[in-house]
Amino acid sequence: MRAGQHDAAKGELRCAGALVRVFEILGKRWNGVILATLKSGPASFSEIARSVTGISDSVLSDRLSELARVDLVIRTVVDTRPPAVSYALTPAGDALVLVLDELAGWAEEHLPDA
């Protein structure tokens, strides 16, 4: 059953489980913005923090860990002094960013400016 389809057998309207799962991730503040920031390529923690205005370091750390846990972002540590850490989109993250770009286009057309 797709998002918003009516389940005639049960007499109810339900949202598809996959859509619920994706919004468990995208519904958290900053996750979509972090993913969109990484579409231009790998970035360090400080580069992401500068790009995502208003996010605290602790929230950014939590969000990056969560995005890595669900395989949307990969964290790479380079053995240097001091160690360098970069974050990049995985293939799943790249695919999701394409959808986010479409969603942004829809929002520009259909949602009034705040």
mmCIF file of N, CA and C in Angstrom:
data_model
loop_
_atom_site.group_PDB
_atom_site.id
_atom_site.type_symbol
_atom_site.label_atom_id
_atom_site.label_comp_id
_atom_site.label_asym_id
_atom_site.label_seq_id
_atom_site.Cartn_x
_atom_site.Cartn_y
_atom_site.Cartn_z
ATOM 1 N N MET A 1 0.843 -1.178 0.000
ATOM 2 C CA MET A 1 0.000 0.000 0.000
ATOM 3 C C MET A 1 0.886 1.239 0.000
ATOM 4 N N ARG A 2 0.600 2.195 -0.839
ATOM 5 C CA ARG A 2 1.369 3.436 -0.963
ATOM 6 C C ARG A 2 0.871 4.446 0.064
ATOM 7 N N ALA A 3 1.638 5.532 0.202
ATOM 8 C CA ALA A 3 1.292 6.590 1.153
ATOM 9 C C ALA A 3 -0.125 7.081 0.913
ATOM 10 N N GLY A 4 -0.926 7.128 1.962
ATOM 11 C CA GLY A 4 -2.258 7.691 1.894
ATOM 12 C C GLY A 4 -3.285 6.812 1.210
ATOM 13 N N GLN A 5 -2.990 5.547 0.957
ATOM 14 C CA GLN A 5 -3.962 4.673 0.318
ATOM 15 C C GLN A 5 -4.965 4.160 1.333
ATOM 16 N N HIS A 6 -6.150 3.867 0.837
ATOM 17 C CA HIS A 6 -7.219 3.353 1.671
ATOM 18 C C HIS A 6 -7.133 1.834 1.692
ATOM 19 N N ASP A 7 -7.120 1.257 2.869
ATOM 20 C CA ASP A 7 -7.129 -0.194 3.021
ATOM 21 C C ASP A 7 -8.579 -0.621 3.179
ATOM 22 N N ALA A 8 -9.203 -1.015 2.061
ATOM 23 C CA ALA A 8 -10.629 -1.334 2.062
ATOM 24 C C ALA A 8 -10.947 -2.476 3.015
ATOM 25 N N ALA A 9 -10.056 -3.457 3.107
ATOM 26 C CA ALA A 9 -10.316 -4.600 3.971
ATOM 27 C C ALA A 9 -10.423 -4.191 5.432
ATOM 28 N N LYS A 10 -9.659 -3.196 5.820
ATOM 29 C CA LYS A 10 -9.680 -2.744 7.212
ATOM 30 C C LYS A 10 -10.514 -1.480 7.391
ATOM 31 N N GLY A 11 -10.939 -0.877 6.289
ATOM 32 C CA GLY A 11 -11.751 0.325 6.375
ATOM 33 C C GLY A 11 -11.011 1.522 6.945
ATOM 34 N N GLU A 12 -9.701 1.620 6.666
ATOM 35 C CA GLU A 12 -8.928 2.728 7.231
ATOM 36 C C GLU A 12 -7.951 3.305 6.212
ATOM 37 N N LEU A 13 -7.592 4.517 6.430
ATOM 38 C CA LEU A 13 -6.590 5.200 5.622
ATOM 39 C C LEU A 13 -5.289 5.156 6.409
ATOM 40 N N ARG A 14 -4.212 4.634 5.772
ATOM 41 C CA ARG A 14 -2.939 4.508 6.472
ATOM 42 C C ARG A 14 -1.807 5.044 5.617
ATOM 43 N N CYS A 15 -0.769 5.450 6.275
ATOM 44 C CA CYS A 15 0.436 5.906 5.594
ATOM 45 C C CYS A 15 1.377 4.708 5.443
ATOM 46 N N ALA A 16 2.029 4.605 4.295
ATOM 47 C CA ALA A 16 2.959 3.498 4.046
ATOM 48 C C ALA A 16 4.086 3.504 5.069
ATOM 49 N N GLY A 17 4.464 2.310 5.510
ATOM 50 C CA GLY A 17 5.513 2.177 6.515
ATOM 51 C C GLY A 17 6.834 2.794 6.093
ATOM 52 N N ALA A 18 7.178 2.695 4.807
ATOM 53 C CA ALA A 18 8.439 3.266 4.331
ATOM 54 C C ALA A 18 8.431 4.784 4.476
ATOM 55 N N LEU A 19 7.281 5.408 4.208
ATOM 56 C CA LEU A 19 7.181 6.860 4.352
ATOM 57 C C LEU A 19 7.299 7.273 5.812
ATOM 58 N N VAL A 20 6.721 6.489 6.690
ATOM 59 C CA VAL A 20 6.848 6.754 8.127
ATOM 60 C C VAL A 20 8.313 6.675 8.532
ATOM 61 N N ARG A 21 9.014 5.647 8.045
ATOM 62 C CA ARG A 21 10.429 5.479 8.415
ATOM 63 C C ARG A 21 11.286 6.639 7.918
ATOM 64 N N VAL A 22 11.054 7.092 6.674
ATOM 65 C CA VAL A 22 11.889 8.180 6.158
ATOM 66 C C VAL A 22 11.615 9.475 6.918
ATOM 67 N N PHE A 23 10.361 9.701 7.320
ATOM 68 C CA PHE A 23 10.089 10.922 8.067
ATOM 69 C C PHE A 23 10.523 10.840 9.529
ATOM 70 N N GLU A 24 10.777 9.646 10.034
ATOM 71 C CA GLU A 24 11.415 9.530 11.349
ATOM 72 C C GLU A 24 12.817 10.128 11.295
ATOM 73 N N ILE A 25 13.439 10.052 10.125
ATOM 74 C CA ILE A 25 14.773 10.635 9.936
ATOM 75 C C ILE A 25 14.669 12.096 9.510
ATOM 76 N N LEU A 26 13.915 12.360 8.449
ATOM 77 C CA LEU A 26 13.831 13.725 7.920
ATOM 78 C C LEU A 26 13.009 14.651 8.799
ATOM 79 N N GLY A 27 12.183 14.088 9.654
ATOM 80 C CA GLY A 27 11.369 14.906 10.549
ATOM 81 C C GLY A 27 12.164 15.537 11.683
ATOM 82 N N LYS A 28 13.366 15.045 11.900
ATOM 83 C CA LYS A 28 14.215 15.643 12.938
ATOM 84 C C LYS A 28 14.887 16.884 12.368
ATOM 85 N N ARG A 29 14.802 17.948 13.141
ATOM 86 C CA ARG A 29 15.384 19.208 12.697
ATOM 87 C C ARG A 29 16.849 19.012 12.330
ATOM 88 N N TRP A 30 17.259 19.604 11.247
ATOM 89 C CA TRP A 30 18.614 19.667 10.718
ATOM 90 C C TRP A 30 18.994 18.511 9.809
ATOM 91 N N ASN A 31 18.386 17.338 9.912
ATOM 92 C CA ASN A 31 18.859 16.192 9.122
ATOM 93 C C ASN A 31 18.833 16.468 7.626
ATOM 94 N N GLY A 32 17.733 16.997 7.111
ATOM 95 C CA GLY A 32 17.659 17.297 5.685
ATOM 96 C C GLY A 32 18.671 18.340 5.263
ATOM 97 N N VAL A 33 18.876 19.335 6.115
ATOM 98 C CA VAL A 33 19.834 20.410 5.807
ATOM 99 C C VAL A 33 21.261 19.863 5.804
ATOM 100 N N ILE A 34 21.569 18.981 6.724
ATOM 101 C CA ILE A 34 22.910 18.370 6.762
ATOM 102 C C ILE A 34 23.146 17.554 5.497
ATOM 103 N N LEU A 35 22.157 16.754 5.118
ATOM 104 C CA LEU A 35 22.296 15.955 3.897
ATOM 105 C C LEU A 35 22.486 16.854 2.682
ATOM 106 N N ALA A 36 21.698 17.905 2.586
ATOM 107 C CA ALA A 36 21.817 18.823 1.456
ATOM 108 C C ALA A 36 23.179 19.509 1.448
ATOM 109 N N THR A 37 23.724 19.803 2.618
ATOM 110 C CA THR A 37 25.044 20.423 2.715
ATOM 111 C C THR A 37 26.125 19.485 2.158
ATOM 112 N N LEU A 38 25.965 18.202 2.394
ATOM 113 C CA LEU A 38 26.975 17.230 1.951
ATOM 114 C C LEU A 38 26.855 16.857 0.478
ATOM 115 N N LYS A 39 25.823 17.348 -0.209
ATOM 116 C CA LYS A 39 25.683 16.983 -1.628
ATOM 117 C C LYS A 39 26.808 17.562 -2.476
ATOM 118 N N SER A 40 27.469 18.603 -1.998
ATOM 119 C CA SER A 40 28.574 19.185 -2.761
ATOM 120 C C SER A 40 29.893 18.446 -2.527
ATOM 121 N N GLY A 41 29.874 17.441 -1.641
ATOM 122 C CA GLY A 41 31.069 16.638 -1.422
ATOM 123 C C GLY A 41 31.409 16.493 0.047
ATOM 124 N N PRO A 42 32.431 15.692 0.344
ATOM 125 C CA PRO A 42 32.831 15.468 1.732
ATOM 126 C C PRO A 42 33.171 16.775 2.442
ATOM 127 N N ALA A 43 32.917 16.797 3.747
ATOM 128 C CA ALA A 43 33.194 17.996 4.541
ATOM 129 C C ALA A 43 33.580 17.585 5.951
ATOM 130 N N SER A 44 34.367 18.430 6.580
ATOM 131 C CA SER A 44 34.743 18.207 7.975
ATOM 132 C C SER A 44 33.596 18.646 8.880
ATOM 133 N N PHE A 45 33.671 18.267 10.116
ATOM 134 C CA PHE A 45 32.668 18.664 11.107
ATOM 135 C C PHE A 45 32.547 20.185 11.145
ATOM 136 N N SER A 46 33.680 20.876 11.202
ATOM 137 C CA SER A 46 33.635 22.342 11.309
ATOM 138 C C SER A 46 33.069 22.987 10.044
ATOM 139 N N GLU A 47 33.339 22.400 8.890
ATOM 140 C CA GLU A 47 32.759 22.936 7.653
ATOM 141 C C GLU A 47 31.241 22.781 7.643
ATOM 142 N N ILE A 48 30.776 21.637 8.111
ATOM 143 C CA ILE A 48 29.325 21.425 8.186
ATOM 144 C C ILE A 48 28.715 22.386 9.193
ATOM 145 N N ALA A 49 29.354 22.532 10.353
ATOM 146 C CA ALA A 49 28.842 23.428 11.390
ATOM 147 C C ALA A 49 28.730 24.864 10.876
ATOM 148 N N ARG A 50 29.702 25.310 10.095
ATOM 149 C CA ARG A 50 29.642 26.671 9.531
ATOM 150 C C ARG A 50 28.541 26.806 8.482
ATOM 151 N N SER A 51 28.260 25.716 7.771
ATOM 152 C CA SER A 51 27.256 25.752 6.709
ATOM 153 C C SER A 51 25.825 25.673 7.237
ATOM 154 N N VAL A 52 25.646 25.017 8.359
ATOM 155 C CA VAL A 52 24.307 24.830 8.931
ATOM 156 C C VAL A 52 24.138 25.833 10.074
ATOM 157 N N THR A 53 23.702 27.012 9.725
ATOM 158 C CA THR A 53 23.590 28.104 10.682
ATOM 159 C C THR A 53 22.593 27.783 11.791
ATOM 160 N N GLY A 54 23.041 27.949 13.027
ATOM 161 C CA GLY A 54 22.148 27.792 14.174
ATOM 162 C C GLY A 54 22.210 26.453 14.875
ATOM 163 N N ILE A 55 22.921 25.489 14.319
ATOM 164 C CA ILE A 55 22.998 24.170 14.952
ATOM 165 C C ILE A 55 24.136 24.154 15.966
ATOM 166 N N SER A 56 23.910 23.546 17.120
ATOM 167 C CA SER A 56 24.975 23.440 18.125
ATOM 168 C C SER A 56 25.880 22.259 17.768
ATOM 169 N N ASP A 57 27.092 22.285 18.284
ATOM 170 C CA ASP A 57 28.036 21.200 18.009
ATOM 171 C C ASP A 57 27.500 19.854 18.511
ATOM 172 N N SER A 58 26.858 19.850 19.685
ATOM 173 C CA SER A 58 26.361 18.578 20.229
ATOM 174 C C SER A 58 25.219 18.021 19.382
ATOM 175 N N VAL A 59 24.334 18.877 18.900
ATOM 176 C CA VAL A 59 23.240 18.408 18.040
ATOM 177 C C VAL A 59 23.805 17.932 16.708
ATOM 178 N N LEU A 60 24.748 18.661 16.140
ATOM 179 C CA LEU A 60 25.366 18.238 14.887
ATOM 180 C C LEU A 60 26.021 16.871 15.048
ATOM 181 N N SER A 61 26.724 16.678 16.129
ATOM 182 C CA SER A 61 27.363 15.390 16.395
ATOM 183 C C SER A 61 26.319 14.273 16.475
ATOM 184 N N ASP A 62 25.230 14.517 17.198
ATOM 185 C CA ASP A 62 24.156 13.530 17.312
ATOM 186 C C ASP A 62 23.540 13.216 15.952
ATOM 187 N N ARG A 63 23.268 14.256 15.169
ATOM 188 C CA ARG A 63 22.625 14.062 13.868
ATOM 189 C C ARG A 63 23.548 13.305 12.908
ATOM 190 N N LEU A 64 24.830 13.656 12.894
ATOM 191 C CA LEU A 64 25.772 12.949 12.020
ATOM 192 C C LEU A 64 25.882 11.476 12.421
ATOM 193 N N SER A 65 25.896 11.207 13.714
ATOM 194 C CA SER A 65 25.939 9.815 14.180
ATOM 195 C C SER A 65 24.693 9.054 13.741
ATOM 196 N N GLU A 66 23.533 9.690 13.865
ATOM 197 C CA GLU A 66 22.289 9.051 13.454
ATOM 198 C C GLU A 66 22.269 8.801 11.942
ATOM 199 N N LEU A 67 22.689 9.793 11.160
ATOM 200 C CA LEU A 67 22.708 9.640 9.706
ATOM 201 C C LEU A 67 23.688 8.558 9.273
ATOM 202 N N ALA A 68 24.778 8.405 10.005
ATOM 203 C CA ALA A 68 25.728 7.318 9.720
ATOM 204 C C ALA A 68 25.120 5.968 10.100
ATOM 205 N N ARG A 69 24.401 5.924 11.204
ATOM 206 C CA ARG A 69 23.789 4.684 11.684
ATOM 207 C C ARG A 69 22.766 4.137 10.668
ATOM 208 N N VAL A 70 22.064 5.032 9.968
ATOM 209 C CA VAL A 70 21.068 4.590 8.980
ATOM 210 C C VAL A 70 21.644 4.563 7.560
ATOM 211 N N ASP A 71 22.966 4.647 7.455
ATOM 212 C CA ASP A 71 23.708 4.500 6.200
ATOM 213 C C ASP A 71 23.400 5.576 5.164
ATOM 214 N N LEU A 72 23.189 6.807 5.624
ATOM 215 C CA LEU A 72 23.034 7.935 4.705
ATOM 216 C C LEU A 72 24.319 8.744 4.608
ATOM 217 N N VAL A 73 25.145 8.659 5.650
ATOM 218 C CA VAL A 73 26.414 9.395 5.731
ATOM 219 C C VAL A 73 27.495 8.418 6.171
ATOM 220 N N ILE A 74 28.687 8.610 5.641
ATOM 221 C CA ILE A 74 29.829 7.813 6.086
ATOM 222 C C ILE A 74 30.845 8.743 6.737
ATOM 223 N N ARG A 75 31.385 8.293 7.853
ATOM 224 C CA ARG A 75 32.403 9.047 8.593
ATOM 225 C C ARG A 75 33.746 8.398 8.301
ATOM 226 N N THR A 76 34.698 9.197 7.834
ATOM 227 C CA THR A 76 36.027 8.692 7.502
ATOM 228 C C THR A 76 37.064 9.405 8.356
ATOM 229 N N VAL A 77 37.926 8.617 9.000
ATOM 230 C CA VAL A 77 39.006 9.164 9.817
ATOM 231 C C VAL A 77 40.318 8.943 9.077
ATOM 232 N N VAL A 78 41.068 10.027 8.888
ATOM 233 C CA VAL A 78 42.371 9.957 8.233
ATOM 234 C C VAL A 78 43.432 10.002 9.327
ATOM 235 N N ASP A 79 44.352 9.057 9.273
ATOM 236 C CA ASP A 79 45.386 8.935 10.306
ATOM 237 C C ASP A 79 46.470 9.994 10.111
ATOM 238 N N THR A 80 46.183 11.187 10.613
ATOM 239 C CA THR A 80 47.137 12.296 10.594
ATOM 240 C C THR A 80 47.232 12.845 12.010
ATOM 241 N N ARG A 81 48.111 13.796 12.219
ATOM 242 C CA ARG A 81 48.233 14.461 13.527
ATOM 243 C C ARG A 81 47.800 15.903 13.379
ATOM 244 N N PRO A 82 46.749 16.374 13.971
ATOM 245 C CA PRO A 82 45.703 15.582 14.627
ATOM 246 C C PRO A 82 44.887 14.823 13.592
ATOM 247 N N PRO A 83 44.152 13.801 14.031
ATOM 248 C CA PRO A 83 43.354 13.026 13.076
ATOM 249 C C PRO A 83 42.340 13.917 12.353
ATOM 250 N N ALA A 84 42.171 13.679 11.073
ATOM 251 C CA ALA A 84 41.189 14.415 10.285
ATOM 252 C C ALA A 84 39.964 13.531 10.088
ATOM 253 N N VAL A 85 38.796 14.103 10.275
ATOM 254 C CA VAL A 85 37.547 13.375 10.104
ATOM 255 C C VAL A 85 36.725 14.085 9.040
ATOM 256 N N SER A 86 36.202 13.308 8.115
ATOM 257 C CA SER A 86 35.317 13.906 7.117
ATOM 258 C C SER A 86 34.037 13.085 7.031
ATOM 259 N N TYR A 87 32.997 13.738 6.552
ATOM 260 C CA TYR A 87 31.687 13.131 6.389
ATOM 261 C C TYR A 87 31.295 13.271 4.925
ATOM 262 N N ALA A 88 30.674 12.217 4.398
ATOM 263 C CA ALA A 88 30.240 12.228 2.999
ATOM 264 C C ALA A 88 28.949 11.427 2.885
ATOM 265 N N LEU A 89 28.223 11.681 1.823
ATOM 266 C CA LEU A 89 27.009 10.924 1.563
ATOM 267 C C LEU A 89 27.362 9.525 1.067
ATOM 268 N N THR A 90 26.591 8.557 1.489
ATOM 269 C CA THR A 90 26.676 7.210 0.939
ATOM 270 C C THR A 90 25.828 7.186 -0.335
ATOM 271 N N PRO A 91 25.846 6.091 -1.102
ATOM 272 C CA PRO A 91 24.941 6.018 -2.252
ATOM 273 C C PRO A 91 23.467 6.214 -1.856
ATOM 274 N N ALA A 92 23.068 5.696 -0.715
ATOM 275 C CA ALA A 92 21.688 5.910 -0.246
ATOM 276 C C ALA A 92 21.449 7.391 0.064
ATOM 277 N N GLY A 93 22.446 8.049 0.642
ATOM 278 C CA GLY A 93 22.334 9.483 0.921
ATOM 279 C C GLY A 93 22.247 10.298 -0.356
ATOM 280 N N ASP A 94 23.060 9.931 -1.360
ATOM 281 C CA ASP A 94 22.992 10.603 -2.663
ATOM 282 C C ASP A 94 21.595 10.480 -3.265
ATOM 283 N N ALA A 95 21.024 9.273 -3.193
ATOM 284 C CA ALA A 95 19.687 9.048 -3.749
ATOM 285 C C ALA A 95 18.640 9.880 -3.016
ATOM 286 N N LEU A 96 18.765 9.979 -1.706
ATOM 287 C CA LEU A 96 17.809 10.766 -0.931
ATOM 288 C C LEU A 96 17.932 12.255 -1.230
ATOM 289 N N VAL A 97 19.142 12.740 -1.449
ATOM 290 C CA VAL A 97 19.338 14.163 -1.759
ATOM 291 C C VAL A 97 18.642 14.531 -3.077
ATOM 292 N N LEU A 98 18.611 13.614 -4.023
ATOM 293 C CA LEU A 98 17.876 13.881 -5.273
ATOM 294 C C LEU A 98 16.395 14.120 -4.980
ATOM 295 N N VAL A 99 15.838 13.331 -4.078
ATOM 296 C CA VAL A 99 14.439 13.504 -3.687
ATOM 297 C C VAL A 99 14.262 14.824 -2.931
ATOM 298 N N LEU A 100 15.217 15.166 -2.074
ATOM 299 C CA LEU A 100 15.145 16.430 -1.332
ATOM 300 C C LEU A 100 15.184 17.618 -2.287
ATOM 301 N N ASP A 101 15.978 17.522 -3.350
ATOM 302 C CA ASP A 101 16.015 18.591 -4.351
ATOM 303 C C ASP A 101 14.641 18.767 -5.000
ATOM 304 N N GLU A 102 13.980 17.657 -5.310
ATOM 305 C CA GLU A 102 12.624 17.715 -5.875
ATOM 306 C C GLU A 102 11.653 18.330 -4.879
ATOM 307 N N LEU A 103 11.779 17.947 -3.620
ATOM 308 C CA LEU A 103 10.913 18.490 -2.567
ATOM 309 C C LEU A 103 11.131 19.993 -2.410
ATOM 310 N N ALA A 104 12.379 20.435 -2.499
ATOM 311 C CA ALA A 104 12.681 21.865 -2.406
ATOM 312 C C ALA A 104 12.044 22.621 -3.572
ATOM 313 N N GLY A 105 12.092 22.041 -4.772
ATOM 314 C CA GLY A 105 11.453 22.670 -5.927
ATOM 315 C C GLY A 105 9.948 22.785 -5.732
ATOM 316 N N TRP A 106 9.342 21.727 -5.203
ATOM 317 C CA TRP A 106 7.915 21.760 -4.908
ATOM 318 C C TRP A 106 7.599 22.857 -3.895
ATOM 319 N N ALA A 107 8.419 22.961 -2.849
ATOM 320 C CA ALA A 107 8.190 23.963 -1.802
ATOM 321 C C ALA A 107 8.292 25.378 -2.358
ATOM 322 N N GLU A 108 9.251 25.611 -3.234
ATOM 323 C CA GLU A 108 9.395 26.944 -3.833
ATOM 324 C C GLU A 108 8.154 27.328 -4.630
ATOM 325 N N GLU A 109 7.548 26.340 -5.266
ATOM 326 C CA GLU A 109 6.374 26.608 -6.098
ATOM 327 C C GLU A 109 5.078 26.706 -5.302
ATOM 328 N N HIS A 110 4.946 25.918 -4.236
ATOM 329 C CA HIS A 110 3.662 25.761 -3.564
ATOM 330 C C HIS A 110 3.552 26.339 -2.160
ATOM 331 N N LEU A 111 4.664 26.610 -1.517
ATOM 332 C CA LEU A 111 4.595 27.116 -0.141
ATOM 333 C C LEU A 111 4.947 28.604 -0.135
ATOM 334 N N PRO A 112 4.158 29.392 0.569
ATOM 335 C CA PRO A 112 4.464 30.822 0.644
ATOM 336 C C PRO A 112 5.730 31.050 1.481
ATOM 337 N N ASP A 113 6.417 32.143 1.174
ATOM 338 C CA ASP A 113 7.580 32.508 1.985
ATOM 339 C C ASP A 113 7.113 32.846 3.397
ATOM 340 N N ALA A 114 7.929 32.469 4.348
ATOM 341 C CA ALA A 114 7.571 32.740 5.752
ATOM 342 C C ALA A 114 7.841 34.171 6.111
#
